[in-house]
Amino acid sequence: MTVAVVGAGLAGLSAAWALEGAGAGAAADVVVLDAGRRPGGMIVTERRDGFVVEGGPDGFLAAEPDIQELAREVGIEERLVDQVARGAALWTGRRLEPLAEGKAAELLGIQVNANAGTQFRTFTTGMADVVEALVACLVPRLRTTQGVTAIAPAARGWRLSFTGASSLDAEAVILAVPAWVAARLLAGVGVSAARELDTVLYAPSITVSLAYRADQVPGTLEGTGFVAAPDAGGAVRACTYTWRKYPNRAPDGLALLRAFVGPVDGDPASIAHAQLAAILGIEGDPLWTRVFHWPRGLPRYPRGHAERVAAVRERLARLAPLAIAGAGFDGAGVSACVKSGREAAREILGRLGSHVRG
Ligand SMILES: Cc1cc2nc3c(=O)[nH]c(=O)nc-3n(C[C@H](O)[C@H](O)[C@H](O)COP(=O)(O)OP(=O)(O)OC[C@H]3O[C@@H](n4cnc5c(N)ncnc54)[C@H](O)[C@@H]3O)c2cc1C
């Protein structure tokens, strides 16, 4: 028996790990397939010369349990670290002003649970710590550069087709892919309601990490960073003082900033540096910069999203075991993605019933 998890972002890896943990690995082959060259999806951490550079997410709310439970399960609990600096500022276009707790996420359009607090946590050497721990557990089961182009009903479950005309039969499938990919794959098996999942909007974004000597950056900078007011002007929407927010992000005597930049004409790194130099009073050029482009970054859900996802799940329950998981459906935060992946695994295990558990 084969259970295929399509997508090796955090949701897919969490689903595969939950299947393994429930004993499915003994009774079934769990196979994780990803179109990309590396697992982790939006989680990208680069470590260079003592710096920890995040391309995608850099942390999660300390009150969110799922990712931390996962960290315990895969043996990296001691790698959880708390944010050091507190508080953020608002860039008005003319000056930096203190910002009320919790306002930063609201200004950035990130949906957060009002009861979840504002304390963030991450991992000692970046968000990829959790991906690497999962991959170490799942390595024989993981196949990269395996983009699934179609799913079709098969005699016992599903047939997955790949780029290059090969295929794989699986009794059960978890689609842990972005909403627009799931929309296309599910529409192909006649789940017409799934086309509506394409309405999830993935906002484009660019993150620019910039390294400086600490003496180039004014010592008066306070808090974790700033968010630009909607009418502030300029391309920089927000900036994290990474080396102040989390421990060990830069070697002693050096500083690391990360800017969130909207679509720009020209080099995002030069634009980010010029604006940050003007806003923060940085002197001289950066030591280096690193740009990550996210043409489809954080998902934003249109009105009625939860009902549309529920309708798709209701329809899927009447087919051979097939589940959806990930940021496109159940919340964009990394901890929500872990939860979503685990729930999909639980659902699939329930559908496969005693075949697997026995
Ligand atoms: C710049 C940025 C900053 C962020 N900051 C934070 C943060 O600080 N905190 C936080 O909690 N969240 C943050 N997020 C959101 C969070 O990172 C994502 O929502 C989450 O990582 C998504 O995980 P996922 O597994 O659902 O999807 P993804 O990570 O998108 O993984 C989906 C996987 O599916 C694969 N795939 C796609 N199509 C196919 C196919 N046809 N066949 C096979 N595989 C396929 C992709 O290659 C990818 O690996 C941020 C996101 C971005 C872009």
Short mmCIF file of N, CA and C in Angstrom, two decimals, residues 115-263:
data_model
loop_
_atom_site.label_atom_id
_atom_site.label_comp_id
_atom_site.label_asym_id
_atom_site.label_seq_id
_atom_site.Cartn_x
_atom_site.Cartn_y
_atom_site.Cartn_z
N ASN A 115 -5.83 36.17 20.66
CA ASN A 115 -5.43 35.64 21.97
C ASN A 115 -4.02 35.03 21.95
N ALA A 116 -3.35 35.13 20.80
CA ALA A 116 -2.08 34.41 20.66
C ALA A 116 -0.88 35.20 21.17
N GLY A 117 -1.09 36.43 21.68
CA GLY A 117 0.02 37.22 22.20
C GLY A 117 0.90 37.75 21.08
N THR A 118 2.05 38.31 21.48
CA THR A 118 2.95 38.89 20.48
C THR A 118 4.38 38.40 20.63
N GLN A 119 4.57 37.41 21.49
CA GLN A 119 5.93 36.87 21.70
C GLN A 119 6.24 35.85 20.59
N PHE A 120 7.35 36.06 19.89
CA PHE A 120 7.72 35.14 18.80
C PHE A 120 8.85 34.21 19.22
N ARG A 121 8.92 33.12 18.53
CA ARG A 121 9.94 32.11 18.78
C ARG A 121 10.48 31.64 17.42
N THR A 122 11.67 31.10 17.42
CA THR A 122 12.21 30.51 16.20
C THR A 122 13.11 29.35 16.58
N PHE A 123 14.00 28.95 15.67
CA PHE A 123 14.93 27.86 15.97
C PHE A 123 16.37 28.40 15.93
N THR A 124 17.26 27.74 16.68
CA THR A 124 18.62 28.23 16.89
C THR A 124 19.30 28.64 15.59
N THR A 125 19.27 27.79 14.58
CA THR A 125 19.93 28.19 13.33
C THR A 125 18.92 28.33 12.20
N GLY A 126 17.74 28.82 12.56
CA GLY A 126 16.77 29.20 11.54
C GLY A 126 15.63 28.21 11.38
N MET A 127 14.63 28.66 10.63
CA MET A 127 13.41 27.86 10.45
C MET A 127 13.70 26.53 9.74
N ALA A 128 14.80 26.48 8.98
CA ALA A 128 15.11 25.23 8.29
C ALA A 128 15.50 24.13 9.28
N ASP A 129 15.78 24.48 10.54
CA ASP A 129 16.09 23.43 11.53
C ASP A 129 14.98 22.38 11.56
N VAL A 130 13.72 22.84 11.53
CA VAL A 130 12.61 21.90 11.64
C VAL A 130 12.45 21.09 10.35
N VAL A 131 12.71 21.74 9.21
CA VAL A 131 12.63 21.03 7.92
C VAL A 131 13.72 19.96 7.87
N GLU A 132 14.93 20.33 8.28
CA GLU A 132 16.05 19.38 8.22
C GLU A 132 15.80 18.20 9.14
N ALA A 133 15.21 18.46 10.32
CA ALA A 133 14.93 17.35 11.25
C ALA A 133 13.89 16.41 10.64
N LEU A 134 12.87 16.98 10.02
CA LEU A 134 11.83 16.15 9.38
C LEU A 134 12.42 15.35 8.22
N VAL A 135 13.22 16.02 7.42
CA VAL A 135 13.81 15.35 6.25
C VAL A 135 14.71 14.20 6.71
N ALA A 136 15.45 14.42 7.80
CA ALA A 136 16.33 13.35 8.31
C ALA A 136 15.51 12.12 8.68
N CYS A 137 14.29 12.35 9.19
CA CYS A 137 13.42 11.22 9.56
C CYS A 137 12.79 10.58 8.33
N LEU A 138 12.58 11.39 7.30
CA LEU A 138 11.76 10.92 6.16
C LEU A 138 12.60 10.62 4.92
N VAL A 139 13.91 10.76 5.02
CA VAL A 139 14.73 10.83 3.81
C VAL A 139 14.49 9.71 2.78
N PRO A 140 14.33 8.45 3.19
CA PRO A 140 14.15 7.46 2.12
C PRO A 140 12.83 7.63 1.39
N ARG A 141 11.93 8.42 1.98
CA ARG A 141 10.57 8.53 1.43
C ARG A 141 10.40 9.78 0.56
N LEU A 142 11.42 10.64 0.55
CA LEU A 142 11.29 11.95 -0.09
C LEU A 142 11.84 11.93 -1.51
N ARG A 143 11.04 12.44 -2.44
CA ARG A 143 11.51 12.54 -3.83
C ARG A 143 11.28 13.97 -4.32
N THR A 144 12.37 14.66 -4.63
CA THR A 144 12.25 16.02 -5.15
C THR A 144 12.24 15.98 -6.69
N THR A 145 12.06 17.11 -7.30
CA THR A 145 11.87 17.27 -8.76
C THR A 145 10.87 16.28 -9.32
N GLN A 146 9.80 16.07 -8.58
CA GLN A 146 8.71 15.17 -8.99
C GLN A 146 7.40 15.96 -8.98
N GLY A 147 7.24 16.81 -9.96
CA GLY A 147 6.02 17.61 -10.04
C GLY A 147 4.84 16.76 -10.49
N VAL A 148 3.77 16.78 -9.72
CA VAL A 148 2.58 16.02 -10.08
C VAL A 148 1.76 16.86 -11.05
N THR A 149 1.49 16.31 -12.22
CA THR A 149 0.77 17.08 -13.24
C THR A 149 -0.71 16.74 -13.28
N ALA A 150 -1.07 15.55 -12.79
CA ALA A 150 -2.49 15.16 -12.80
C ALA A 150 -2.72 14.02 -11.81
N ILE A 151 -3.97 13.92 -11.35
CA ILE A 151 -4.39 12.77 -10.55
C ILE A 151 -5.59 12.17 -11.28
N ALA A 152 -5.69 10.85 -11.25
CA ALA A 152 -6.85 10.20 -11.86
C ALA A 152 -7.24 8.99 -11.01
N PRO A 153 -8.52 8.65 -10.98
CA PRO A 153 -8.92 7.46 -10.22
C PRO A 153 -8.22 6.22 -10.79
N ALA A 154 -7.82 5.31 -9.91
CA ALA A 154 -7.19 4.06 -10.34
C ALA A 154 -7.95 2.92 -9.68
N ALA A 155 -7.57 1.69 -10.02
CA ALA A 155 -8.31 0.52 -9.51
C ALA A 155 -8.37 0.57 -7.98
N ARG A 156 -7.24 0.87 -7.32
CA ARG A 156 -7.25 0.94 -5.85
C ARG A 156 -6.72 2.30 -5.44
N GLY A 157 -7.53 3.31 -5.56
CA GLY A 157 -7.12 4.64 -5.13
C GLY A 157 -6.89 5.59 -6.29
N TRP A 158 -5.62 6.04 -6.42
CA TRP A 158 -5.32 7.13 -7.35
C TRP A 158 -4.06 6.84 -8.16
N ARG A 159 -4.04 7.39 -9.38
CA ARG A 159 -2.81 7.37 -10.18
C ARG A 159 -2.31 8.80 -10.31
N LEU A 160 -1.08 9.02 -9.89
CA LEU A 160 -0.46 10.34 -10.01
C LEU A 160 0.44 10.35 -11.23
N SER A 161 0.29 11.37 -12.06
CA SER A 161 1.18 11.50 -13.23
C SER A 161 2.21 12.58 -12.95
N PHE A 162 3.42 12.37 -13.47
CA PHE A 162 4.51 13.32 -13.25
C PHE A 162 4.96 13.93 -14.56
N THR A 163 5.65 15.06 -14.44
CA THR A 163 6.31 15.65 -15.60
C THR A 163 7.24 14.57 -16.15
N GLY A 164 7.22 14.32 -17.43
CA GLY A 164 8.09 13.28 -17.99
C GLY A 164 7.34 11.98 -18.18
N ALA A 165 6.02 12.00 -18.01
CA ALA A 165 5.13 10.89 -18.37
C ALA A 165 5.19 9.66 -17.47
N SER A 166 5.95 9.70 -16.35
CA SER A 166 5.91 8.55 -15.44
C SER A 166 4.70 8.69 -14.51
N SER A 167 4.41 7.63 -13.75
CA SER A 167 3.24 7.69 -12.86
C SER A 167 3.46 6.83 -11.63
N LEU A 168 2.59 7.02 -10.65
CA LEU A 168 2.67 6.27 -9.39
C LEU A 168 1.25 5.99 -8.93
N ASP A 169 0.98 4.75 -8.53
CA ASP A 169 -0.34 4.44 -7.97
C ASP A 169 -0.26 4.50 -6.45
N ALA A 170 -1.29 5.10 -5.84
CA ALA A 170 -1.33 5.22 -4.38
C ALA A 170 -2.75 4.97 -3.91
N GLU A 171 -2.87 4.27 -2.77
CA GLU A 171 -4.21 4.04 -2.20
C GLU A 171 -4.79 5.33 -1.65
N ALA A 172 -3.90 6.20 -1.18
CA ALA A 172 -4.38 7.46 -0.60
C ALA A 172 -3.40 8.58 -0.95
N VAL A 173 -3.95 9.81 -1.04
CA VAL A 173 -3.13 10.96 -1.43
C VAL A 173 -3.44 12.15 -0.51
N ILE A 174 -2.39 12.85 -0.09
CA ILE A 174 -2.57 14.14 0.59
C ILE A 174 -1.96 15.20 -0.32
N LEU A 175 -2.78 16.17 -0.71
CA LEU A 175 -2.29 17.27 -1.54
C LEU A 175 -1.91 18.43 -0.61
N ALA A 176 -0.61 18.62 -0.39
CA ALA A 176 -0.13 19.71 0.47
C ALA A 176 0.56 20.73 -0.42
N VAL A 177 -0.17 21.20 -1.40
CA VAL A 177 0.35 22.12 -2.42
C VAL A 177 -0.41 23.44 -2.32
N PRO A 178 0.09 24.51 -2.95
CA PRO A 178 -0.66 25.77 -2.92
C PRO A 178 -2.07 25.60 -3.50
N ALA A 179 -2.96 26.52 -3.12
CA ALA A 179 -4.38 26.39 -3.48
C ALA A 179 -4.59 26.32 -4.99
N TRP A 180 -3.79 27.13 -5.74
CA TRP A 180 -4.05 27.14 -7.18
C TRP A 180 -3.65 25.81 -7.82
N VAL A 181 -2.65 25.13 -7.25
CA VAL A 181 -2.23 23.82 -7.77
C VAL A 181 -3.30 22.78 -7.43
N ALA A 182 -3.76 22.81 -6.17
CA ALA A 182 -4.80 21.86 -5.75
C ALA A 182 -6.07 22.08 -6.57
N ALA A 183 -6.39 23.35 -6.84
CA ALA A 183 -7.60 23.66 -7.61
C ALA A 183 -7.55 22.94 -8.96
N ARG A 184 -6.39 23.01 -9.61
CA ARG A 184 -6.25 22.41 -10.94
C ARG A 184 -6.28 20.88 -10.85
N LEU A 185 -5.54 20.31 -9.89
CA LEU A 185 -5.48 18.84 -9.79
C LEU A 185 -6.85 18.25 -9.42
N LEU A 186 -7.58 18.93 -8.53
CA LEU A 186 -8.87 18.41 -8.09
C LEU A 186 -9.95 18.61 -9.16
N ALA A 187 -9.85 19.72 -9.89
CA ALA A 187 -10.82 19.93 -10.97
C ALA A 187 -10.67 18.79 -11.99
N GLY A 188 -9.44 18.31 -12.15
CA GLY A 188 -9.16 17.21 -13.08
C GLY A 188 -9.81 15.89 -12.68
N VAL A 189 -10.16 15.73 -11.41
CA VAL A 189 -10.87 14.50 -11.00
C VAL A 189 -12.36 14.79 -10.76
N GLY A 190 -12.82 15.90 -11.29
CA GLY A 190 -14.26 16.17 -11.27
C GLY A 190 -14.76 16.88 -10.02
N VAL A 191 -13.83 17.35 -9.14
CA VAL A 191 -14.28 18.12 -7.97
C VAL A 191 -14.41 19.58 -8.42
N SER A 192 -15.55 19.88 -9.03
CA SER A 192 -15.66 21.20 -9.67
C SER A 192 -15.60 22.33 -8.66
N ALA A 193 -16.07 22.07 -7.41
CA ALA A 193 -16.04 23.12 -6.38
C ALA A 193 -14.60 23.57 -6.12
N ALA A 194 -13.64 22.70 -6.43
CA ALA A 194 -12.24 23.02 -6.14
C ALA A 194 -11.73 24.17 -7.00
N ARG A 195 -12.35 24.40 -8.16
CA ARG A 195 -11.90 25.52 -9.01
C ARG A 195 -11.92 26.83 -8.24
N GLU A 196 -12.88 26.93 -7.33
CA GLU A 196 -13.04 28.16 -6.53
C GLU A 196 -11.85 28.42 -5.61
N LEU A 197 -11.07 27.35 -5.32
CA LEU A 197 -9.91 27.54 -4.44
C LEU A 197 -8.88 28.46 -5.10
N ASP A 198 -9.00 28.60 -6.40
CA ASP A 198 -8.11 29.49 -7.13
C ASP A 198 -8.32 30.95 -6.76
N THR A 199 -9.37 31.23 -5.99
CA THR A 199 -9.61 32.62 -5.57
C THR A 199 -8.69 33.05 -4.43
N VAL A 200 -7.96 32.09 -3.83
CA VAL A 200 -7.00 32.48 -2.79
C VAL A 200 -5.90 33.29 -3.48
N LEU A 201 -5.66 34.49 -2.94
CA LEU A 201 -4.71 35.39 -3.58
C LEU A 201 -3.35 35.27 -2.89
N TYR A 202 -2.33 34.94 -3.66
CA TYR A 202 -0.97 34.85 -3.09
C TYR A 202 -0.25 36.15 -3.40
N ALA A 203 -0.07 36.98 -2.36
CA ALA A 203 0.48 38.32 -2.58
C ALA A 203 1.97 38.25 -2.93
N PRO A 204 2.39 38.96 -4.00
CA PRO A 204 3.81 38.97 -4.33
C PRO A 204 4.61 39.75 -3.29
N SER A 205 5.82 39.31 -3.04
CA SER A 205 6.64 39.99 -2.05
C SER A 205 8.13 39.72 -2.35
N ILE A 206 8.96 40.60 -1.87
CA ILE A 206 10.41 40.42 -2.02
C ILE A 206 11.01 40.64 -0.63
N THR A 207 11.86 39.72 -0.20
CA THR A 207 12.58 39.99 1.05
C THR A 207 14.05 40.25 0.70
N VAL A 208 14.60 41.26 1.35
CA VAL A 208 16.00 41.61 1.11
C VAL A 208 16.72 41.59 2.46
N SER A 209 17.69 40.71 2.59
CA SER A 209 18.53 40.70 3.79
C SER A 209 19.78 41.52 3.49
N LEU A 210 20.17 42.36 4.45
CA LEU A 210 21.32 43.24 4.26
C LEU A 210 22.23 43.15 5.48
N ALA A 211 23.51 42.89 5.25
CA ALA A 211 24.48 42.80 6.35
C ALA A 211 25.32 44.07 6.40
N TYR A 212 25.57 44.54 7.62
CA TYR A 212 26.41 45.72 7.84
C TYR A 212 27.35 45.44 9.00
N ARG A 213 28.36 46.29 9.15
CA ARG A 213 29.09 46.29 10.41
C ARG A 213 28.16 46.97 11.42
N ALA A 214 28.19 46.51 12.67
CA ALA A 214 27.28 47.09 13.67
C ALA A 214 27.50 48.60 13.81
N ASP A 215 28.76 49.06 13.60
CA ASP A 215 29.02 50.50 13.77
C ASP A 215 28.49 51.34 12.61
N GLN A 216 27.98 50.69 11.55
CA GLN A 216 27.34 51.47 10.46
C GLN A 216 25.88 51.82 10.81
N VAL A 217 25.32 51.05 11.78
CA VAL A 217 23.90 51.20 12.12
C VAL A 217 23.82 51.96 13.45
N PRO A 218 22.99 53.00 13.54
CA PRO A 218 22.92 53.76 14.81
C PRO A 218 22.58 52.86 16.00
N GLY A 219 23.27 53.06 17.09
CA GLY A 219 23.05 52.24 18.29
C GLY A 219 21.72 52.53 18.95
N THR A 220 21.03 53.56 18.48
CA THR A 220 19.78 53.98 19.13
C THR A 220 18.57 53.17 18.62
N LEU A 221 18.77 52.31 17.63
CA LEU A 221 17.62 51.53 17.11
C LEU A 221 17.00 50.71 18.22
N GLU A 222 15.68 50.75 18.32
CA GLU A 222 15.02 50.02 19.40
C GLU A 222 14.00 49.05 18.83
N GLY A 223 13.78 47.95 19.53
CA GLY A 223 12.71 47.01 19.18
C GLY A 223 13.11 46.04 18.08
N THR A 224 12.09 45.42 17.47
CA THR A 224 12.32 44.34 16.51
C THR A 224 12.34 44.84 15.07
N GLY A 225 11.89 46.10 14.87
CA GLY A 225 11.87 46.62 13.50
C GLY A 225 10.76 47.63 13.33
N PHE A 226 10.43 47.92 12.08
CA PHE A 226 9.34 48.87 11.84
C PHE A 226 8.44 48.39 10.71
N VAL A 227 7.22 48.91 10.71
CA VAL A 227 6.27 48.70 9.62
C VAL A 227 5.98 50.07 9.05
N ALA A 228 5.90 50.17 7.71
CA ALA A 228 5.61 51.47 7.10
C ALA A 228 4.09 51.70 7.08
N ALA A 229 3.68 52.91 7.40
CA ALA A 229 2.26 53.27 7.30
C ALA A 229 1.85 53.16 5.83
N PRO A 230 0.56 52.85 5.56
CA PRO A 230 0.14 52.67 4.17
C PRO A 230 0.44 53.88 3.30
N ASP A 231 0.46 55.09 3.89
CA ASP A 231 0.71 56.30 3.09
C ASP A 231 2.14 56.83 3.26
N ALA A 232 3.05 55.96 3.75
CA ALA A 232 4.42 56.43 4.03
C ALA A 232 5.22 56.67 2.75
N GLY A 233 4.81 56.03 1.65
CA GLY A 233 5.59 56.15 0.40
C GLY A 233 6.80 55.23 0.45
N GLY A 234 7.39 54.98 -0.72
CA GLY A 234 8.57 54.11 -0.76
C GLY A 234 8.19 52.65 -0.92
N ALA A 235 9.19 51.85 -1.29
CA ALA A 235 8.92 50.44 -1.59
C ALA A 235 9.03 49.54 -0.36
N VAL A 236 9.77 50.01 0.68
CA VAL A 236 9.96 49.16 1.87
C VAL A 236 8.69 49.20 2.72
N ARG A 237 8.08 48.02 2.87
CA ARG A 237 6.83 47.94 3.65
C ARG A 237 7.09 47.68 5.12
N ALA A 238 8.20 47.02 5.37
CA ALA A 238 8.55 46.69 6.75
C ALA A 238 10.02 46.32 6.80
N CYS A 239 10.57 46.38 8.00
CA CYS A 239 11.97 45.96 8.17
C CYS A 239 12.13 45.30 9.53
N THR A 240 12.79 44.17 9.55
CA THR A 240 13.10 43.49 10.81
C THR A 240 14.56 43.73 11.15
N TYR A 241 14.81 44.13 12.41
CA TYR A 241 16.20 44.24 12.88
C TYR A 241 16.59 42.83 13.35
N THR A 242 16.85 42.00 12.36
CA THR A 242 16.99 40.56 12.62
C THR A 242 17.99 40.26 13.73
N TRP A 243 19.13 40.94 13.72
CA TRP A 243 20.18 40.60 14.69
C TRP A 243 19.83 41.04 16.11
N ARG A 244 18.79 41.89 16.21
CA ARG A 244 18.32 42.30 17.54
C ARG A 244 17.12 41.44 17.96
N LYS A 245 16.32 41.03 16.95
CA LYS A 245 15.07 40.31 17.27
C LYS A 245 15.37 38.92 17.82
N TYR A 246 16.26 38.18 17.15
CA TYR A 246 16.55 36.80 17.55
C TYR A 246 18.03 36.65 17.87
N PRO A 247 18.37 35.73 18.78
CA PRO A 247 19.79 35.55 19.11
C PRO A 247 20.57 34.88 17.98
N ASN A 248 21.83 35.19 17.89
CA ASN A 248 22.78 34.51 16.98
C ASN A 248 22.40 34.58 15.51
N ARG A 249 21.89 35.72 15.07
CA ARG A 249 21.58 35.88 13.64
C ARG A 249 22.75 36.49 12.88
N ALA A 250 23.69 37.10 13.62
CA ALA A 250 24.87 37.70 12.98
C ALA A 250 26.05 37.55 13.92
N PRO A 251 27.28 37.45 13.39
CA PRO A 251 28.46 37.37 14.27
C PRO A 251 28.60 38.66 15.08
N ASP A 252 29.36 38.59 16.17
CA ASP A 252 29.61 39.78 17.00
C ASP A 252 30.17 40.91 16.15
N GLY A 253 29.68 42.11 16.38
CA GLY A 253 30.21 43.28 15.68
C GLY A 253 29.55 43.51 14.32
N LEU A 254 28.65 42.59 13.92
CA LEU A 254 27.98 42.75 12.63
C LEU A 254 26.47 42.81 12.84
N ALA A 255 25.75 43.35 11.86
CA ALA A 255 24.30 43.55 11.98
C ALA A 255 23.60 42.96 10.76
N LEU A 256 22.39 42.47 10.96
CA LEU A 256 21.61 41.91 9.85
C LEU A 256 20.20 42.49 9.88
N LEU A 257 19.79 43.10 8.76
CA LEU A 257 18.44 43.64 8.62
C LEU A 257 17.72 42.84 7.55
N ARG A 258 16.39 42.81 7.63
CA ARG A 258 15.61 42.21 6.54
C ARG A 258 14.46 43.13 6.20
N ALA A 259 14.43 43.54 4.93
CA ALA A 259 13.37 44.43 4.46
C ALA A 259 12.35 43.65 3.65
N PHE A 260 11.07 43.99 3.80
CA PHE A 260 10.00 43.47 2.95
C PHE A 260 9.69 44.56 1.94
N VAL A 261 9.85 44.20 0.67
CA VAL A 261 9.76 45.20 -0.39
C VAL A 261 8.62 44.82 -1.33
N GLY A 262 7.85 45.82 -1.73
CA GLY A 262 6.78 45.57 -2.71
C GLY A 262 7.37 45.48 -4.11
N PRO A 263 6.55 45.20 -5.12
CA PRO A 263 7.08 45.11 -6.49
C PRO A 263 7.80 46.41 -6.86
#
